GROMACS .gro file of C-alpha atoms in nm:
model
  218
    1UNK     CA    1  -2.926   0.287  -4.974
    2UNK     CA    2  -3.274   0.232  -5.194
    3UNK     CA    3  -3.440   0.563  -5.268
    4UNK     CA    4  -3.755   0.571  -5.044
    5UNK     CA    5  -3.492   0.620  -4.703
    6UNK     CA    6  -3.316   0.897  -4.933
    7UNK     CA    7  -3.657   1.080  -5.029
    8UNK     CA    8  -3.794   0.996  -4.649
    9UNK     CA    9  -3.464   1.177  -4.462
   10UNK     CA   10  -3.429   1.492  -4.629
   11UNK     CA   11  -3.804   1.549  -4.539
   12UNK     CA   12  -3.672   1.522  -4.195
   13UNK     CA   13  -3.388   1.680  -4.237
   14UNK     CA   14  -3.547   2.001  -4.342
   15UNK     CA   15  -3.729   2.025  -4.099
   16UNK     CA   16  -3.449   1.975  -3.861
   17UNK     CA   17  -3.388   1.645  -3.812
   18UNK     CA   18  -2.949   1.693  -3.809
   19UNK     CA   19  -2.919   1.967  -3.539
   20UNK     CA   20  -3.122   1.808  -3.347
   21UNK     CA   21  -3.497   1.628  -3.282
   22UNK     CA   22  -3.852   1.734  -3.422
   23UNK     CA   23  -4.171   1.679  -3.325
   24UNK     CA   24  -4.314   1.470  -3.601
   25UNK     CA   25  -4.601   1.270  -3.637
   26UNK     CA   26  -4.665   0.985  -3.840
   27UNK     CA   27  -4.962   1.143  -4.031
   28UNK     CA   28  -4.709   1.513  -4.043
   29UNK     CA   29  -4.431   1.291  -4.250
   30UNK     CA   30  -4.692   1.107  -4.422
   31UNK     CA   31  -4.813   1.458  -4.646
   32UNK     CA   32  -4.442   1.539  -4.670
   33UNK     CA   33  -4.394   1.215  -4.813
   34UNK     CA   34  -4.687   1.236  -4.941
   35UNK     CA   35  -4.833   0.847  -4.908
   36UNK     CA   36  -5.089   0.750  -4.631
   37UNK     CA   37  -5.054   0.808  -4.220
   38UNK     CA   38  -5.031   0.364  -4.196
   39UNK     CA   39  -4.744   0.380  -4.432
   40UNK     CA   40  -4.568   0.685  -4.303
   41UNK     CA   41  -4.558   0.440  -3.981
   42UNK     CA   42  -4.342   0.124  -4.135
   43UNK     CA   43  -4.117   0.368  -4.247
   44UNK     CA   44  -4.062   0.505  -3.977
   45UNK     CA   45  -3.957   0.185  -3.835
   46UNK     CA   46  -3.802   0.075  -4.180
   47UNK     CA   47  -3.589   0.390  -4.074
   48UNK     CA   48  -3.538   0.280  -3.729
   49UNK     CA   49  -3.442  -0.066  -3.821
   50UNK     CA   50  -3.170   0.061  -4.033
   51UNK     CA   51  -3.043   0.278  -3.775
   52UNK     CA   52  -3.135   0.554  -4.028
   53UNK     CA   53  -3.292   0.727  -3.744
   54UNK     CA   54  -3.393   0.736  -3.337
   55UNK     CA   55  -3.671   0.809  -3.175
   56UNK     CA   56  -3.755   0.945  -2.857
   57UNK     CA   57  -4.193   0.859  -2.772
   58UNK     CA   58  -4.340   1.100  -2.588
   59UNK     CA   59  -4.633   1.141  -2.341
   60UNK     CA   60  -4.847   1.272  -2.688
   61UNK     CA   61  -4.588   1.285  -2.945
   62UNK     CA   62  -4.295   1.158  -3.113
   63UNK     CA   63  -3.995   1.297  -3.142
   64UNK     CA   64  -3.736   1.151  -3.447
   65UNK     CA   65  -3.378   1.318  -3.586
   66UNK     CA   66  -3.120   1.125  -3.748
   67UNK     CA   67  -2.901   0.848  -3.663
   68UNK     CA   68  -2.446   1.026  -3.812
   69UNK     CA   69  -2.536   0.660  -3.990
   70UNK     CA   70  -2.813   0.882  -4.204
   71UNK     CA   71  -2.631   1.186  -4.216
   72UNK     CA   72  -2.329   1.015  -4.341
   73UNK     CA   73  -2.547   0.861  -4.585
   74UNK     CA   74  -2.703   1.154  -4.704
   75UNK     CA   75  -2.388   1.373  -4.728
   76UNK     CA   76  -2.335   1.080  -4.992
   77UNK     CA   77  -2.625   1.159  -5.204
   78UNK     CA   78  -2.552   1.513  -5.135
   79UNK     CA   79  -2.219   1.426  -5.299
   80UNK     CA   80  -2.344   1.261  -5.558
   81UNK     CA   81  -2.562   1.518  -5.665
   82UNK     CA   82  -2.322   1.764  -5.713
   83UNK     CA   83  -2.084   1.545  -5.909
   84UNK     CA   84  -2.339   1.462  -6.155
   85UNK     CA   85  -2.479   1.894  -6.179
   86UNK     CA   86  -2.172   2.120  -6.030
   87UNK     CA   87  -1.883   1.901  -6.118
   88UNK     CA   88  -1.704   1.850  -6.441
   89UNK     CA   89  -1.313   1.716  -6.364
   90UNK     CA   90  -1.192   1.929  -6.074
   91UNK     CA   91  -1.284   2.099  -5.740
   92UNK     CA   92  -1.125   2.420  -5.661
   93UNK     CA   93  -1.114   2.455  -5.297
   94UNK     CA   94  -1.025   2.807  -5.077
   95UNK     CA   95  -0.833   2.858  -4.730
   96UNK     CA   96  -0.499   2.993  -4.541
   97UNK     CA   97  -0.216   2.818  -4.575
   98UNK     CA   98  -0.175   2.716  -4.194
   99UNK     CA   99   0.122   2.530  -3.896
  100UNK     CA  100   0.114   2.158  -3.920
  101UNK     CA  101   0.165   1.864  -3.608
  102UNK     CA  102   0.523   1.858  -3.764
  103UNK     CA  103   0.450   1.492  -3.855
  104UNK     CA  104   0.387   1.512  -4.221
  105UNK     CA  105   0.756   1.530  -4.318
  106UNK     CA  106   0.841   1.224  -4.055
  107UNK     CA  107   0.530   0.974  -4.285
  108UNK     CA  108   0.625   1.191  -4.640
  109UNK     CA  109   1.028   1.027  -4.580
  110UNK     CA  110   0.837   0.694  -4.486
  111UNK     CA  111   0.998   0.485  -4.764
  112UNK     CA  112   0.725   0.287  -4.765
  113UNK     CA  113   0.487   0.597  -4.848
  114UNK     CA  114   0.788   0.708  -5.111
  115UNK     CA  115   0.720   0.425  -5.316
  116UNK     CA  116   0.421   0.471  -5.371
  117UNK     CA  117   0.420   0.872  -5.351
  118UNK     CA  118   0.675   0.875  -5.717
  119UNK     CA  119   0.409   0.522  -5.902
  120UNK     CA  120   0.105   0.648  -5.792
  121UNK     CA  121   0.202   0.981  -5.835
  122UNK     CA  122   0.453   1.023  -6.112
  123UNK     CA  123   0.706   1.310  -5.868
  124UNK     CA  124   0.913   1.232  -5.484
  125UNK     CA  125   0.795   1.431  -5.267
  126UNK     CA  126   1.010   1.711  -5.063
  127UNK     CA  127   0.983   1.599  -4.744
  128UNK     CA  128   0.697   1.748  -4.585
  129UNK     CA  129   0.349   1.875  -4.656
  130UNK     CA  130   0.204   2.200  -4.695
  131UNK     CA  131  -0.131   2.238  -4.479
  132UNK     CA  132  -0.435   2.468  -4.595
  133UNK     CA  133  -0.733   2.499  -4.322
  134UNK     CA  134  -1.040   2.558  -4.583
  135UNK     CA  135  -1.297   2.786  -4.573
  136UNK     CA  136  -1.637   2.702  -4.383
  137UNK     CA  137  -1.747   2.784  -4.678
  138UNK     CA  138  -1.606   2.477  -4.895
  139UNK     CA  139  -1.644   2.236  -4.628
  140UNK     CA  140  -1.852   2.030  -4.781
  141UNK     CA  141  -1.728   2.029  -5.085
  142UNK     CA  142  -1.412   1.754  -4.909
  143UNK     CA  143  -1.658   1.557  -4.853
  144UNK     CA  144  -1.723   1.493  -5.283
  145UNK     CA  145  -1.359   1.453  -5.308
  146UNK     CA  146  -1.353   1.172  -4.971
  147UNK     CA  147  -1.623   1.049  -5.237
  148UNK     CA  148  -1.388   1.023  -5.497
  149UNK     CA  149  -1.200   0.793  -5.645
  150UNK     CA  150  -0.814   0.877  -5.561
  151UNK     CA  151  -0.513   0.686  -5.557
  152UNK     CA  152  -0.477   0.427  -5.324
  153UNK     CA  153  -0.150   0.473  -5.061
  154UNK     CA  154  -0.221   0.114  -4.861
  155UNK     CA  155  -0.117   0.089  -4.591
  156UNK     CA  156   0.184  -0.137  -4.437
  157UNK     CA  157   0.386  -0.262  -4.145
  158UNK     CA  158   0.785  -0.179  -4.060
  159UNK     CA  159   1.060  -0.230  -3.810
  160UNK     CA  160   0.721  -0.328  -3.572
  161UNK     CA  161   0.474   0.009  -3.597
  162UNK     CA  162   0.206   0.049  -3.855
  163UNK     CA  163   0.124   0.321  -4.068
  164UNK     CA  164  -0.242   0.353  -4.214
  165UNK     CA  165  -0.384   0.382  -4.584
  166UNK     CA  166  -0.487   0.699  -4.760
  167UNK     CA  167  -0.601   0.790  -5.026
  168UNK     CA  168  -0.419   1.078  -5.217
  169UNK     CA  169  -0.633   1.262  -5.549
  170UNK     CA  170  -0.342   1.454  -5.790
  171UNK     CA  171  -0.381   1.866  -5.763
  172UNK     CA  172  -0.307   2.157  -5.845
  173UNK     CA  173  -0.144   2.502  -5.733
  174UNK     CA  174  -0.142   2.736  -5.902
  175UNK     CA  175   0.055   2.551  -6.206
  176UNK     CA  176   0.225   2.277  -5.978
  177UNK     CA  177   0.081   1.969  -6.006
  178UNK     CA  178   0.026   1.883  -5.626
  179UNK     CA  179  -0.158   1.615  -5.481
  180UNK     CA  180  -0.362   1.627  -5.151
  181UNK     CA  181  -0.367   1.374  -4.943
  182UNK     CA  182  -0.608   1.193  -4.730
  183UNK     CA  183  -0.545   0.941  -4.422
  184UNK     CA  184  -0.815   0.700  -4.312
  185UNK     CA  185  -0.674   0.765  -3.977
  186UNK     CA  186  -0.716   1.164  -3.985
  187UNK     CA  187  -0.617   1.492  -3.673
  188UNK     CA  188  -0.810   1.690  -3.947
  189UNK     CA  189  -1.175   1.786  -4.040
  190UNK     CA  190  -1.132   2.116  -4.215
  191UNK     CA  191  -0.743   2.132  -4.293
  192UNK     CA  192  -0.580   1.925  -4.624
  193UNK     CA  193  -0.217   1.852  -4.602
  194UNK     CA  194  -0.044   1.921  -4.942
  195UNK     CA  195   0.254   1.710  -5.116
  196UNK     CA  196   0.473   1.835  -5.383
  197UNK     CA  197   0.825   1.748  -5.530
  198UNK     CA  198   0.876   2.126  -5.453
  199UNK     CA  199   0.907   2.309  -5.185
  200UNK     CA  200   0.593   2.500  -5.186
  201UNK     CA  201   0.644   2.691  -4.951
  202UNK     CA  202   0.927   2.869  -5.088
  203UNK     CA  203   0.808   2.802  -5.457
  204UNK     CA  204   0.506   2.965  -5.408
  205UNK     CA  205   0.579   3.235  -5.212
  206UNK     CA  206   0.334   3.176  -4.894
  207UNK     CA  207   0.397   3.120  -4.512
  208UNK     CA  208   0.138   3.113  -4.263
  209UNK     CA  209  -0.219   3.266  -4.283
  210UNK     CA  210  -0.153   3.348  -4.686
  211UNK     CA  211  -0.500   3.287  -4.887
  212UNK     CA  212  -0.438   3.009  -5.168
  213UNK     CA  213  -0.668   2.864  -5.350
  214UNK     CA  214  -0.634   2.428  -5.478
  215UNK     CA  215  -0.836   2.291  -5.741
  216UNK     CA  216  -0.847   1.905  -5.730
  217UNK     CA  217  -0.913   1.641  -6.018
  218UNK     CA  218  -1.242   1.456  -5.919
   0.00000   0.00000   0.00000
């Protein structure tokens, strides 16, 4: 994203433009961006053309809000800054062990996935996944992990059924090597699925509701 657009989006977001429309004149935006009213009006039009904001023109004042595209662009920039200033080579996630939907075993056992796990992660996963519901304050870290390069697990078709692509990120729980799997198509927004060569619940002695810490390599 062009840095001039990112700067403007940050200013609008700080005024509350992510959650709702904010009343913002071109003069007020110009003051925030330290530019003329005319230049600010042009910037608003550029943001509209890029579909980074939407605008509601009222009788006297305009209201502006970031689009989902605009929010996603800011999240990507946020992730890059975190990687520069806060993150060395791993991110620590905290959460609680949770009950899954029962699909992990089915998908992990597919030969099209299993062979890729062995090749790219260095182990043959136990048949199933450990689900961890991530603490609210750590959810932004998931965006950082999603923006980081990982091991691509390619999708495939088997017996007329398609299986989607996923990204695997190597991780550790205590001293046990494992990986979190982030499917392109997922039912979860705040839950990670962990694969490991061991039965993690037994190896760690944990059950639903127990707290857990996962260190993810980035």
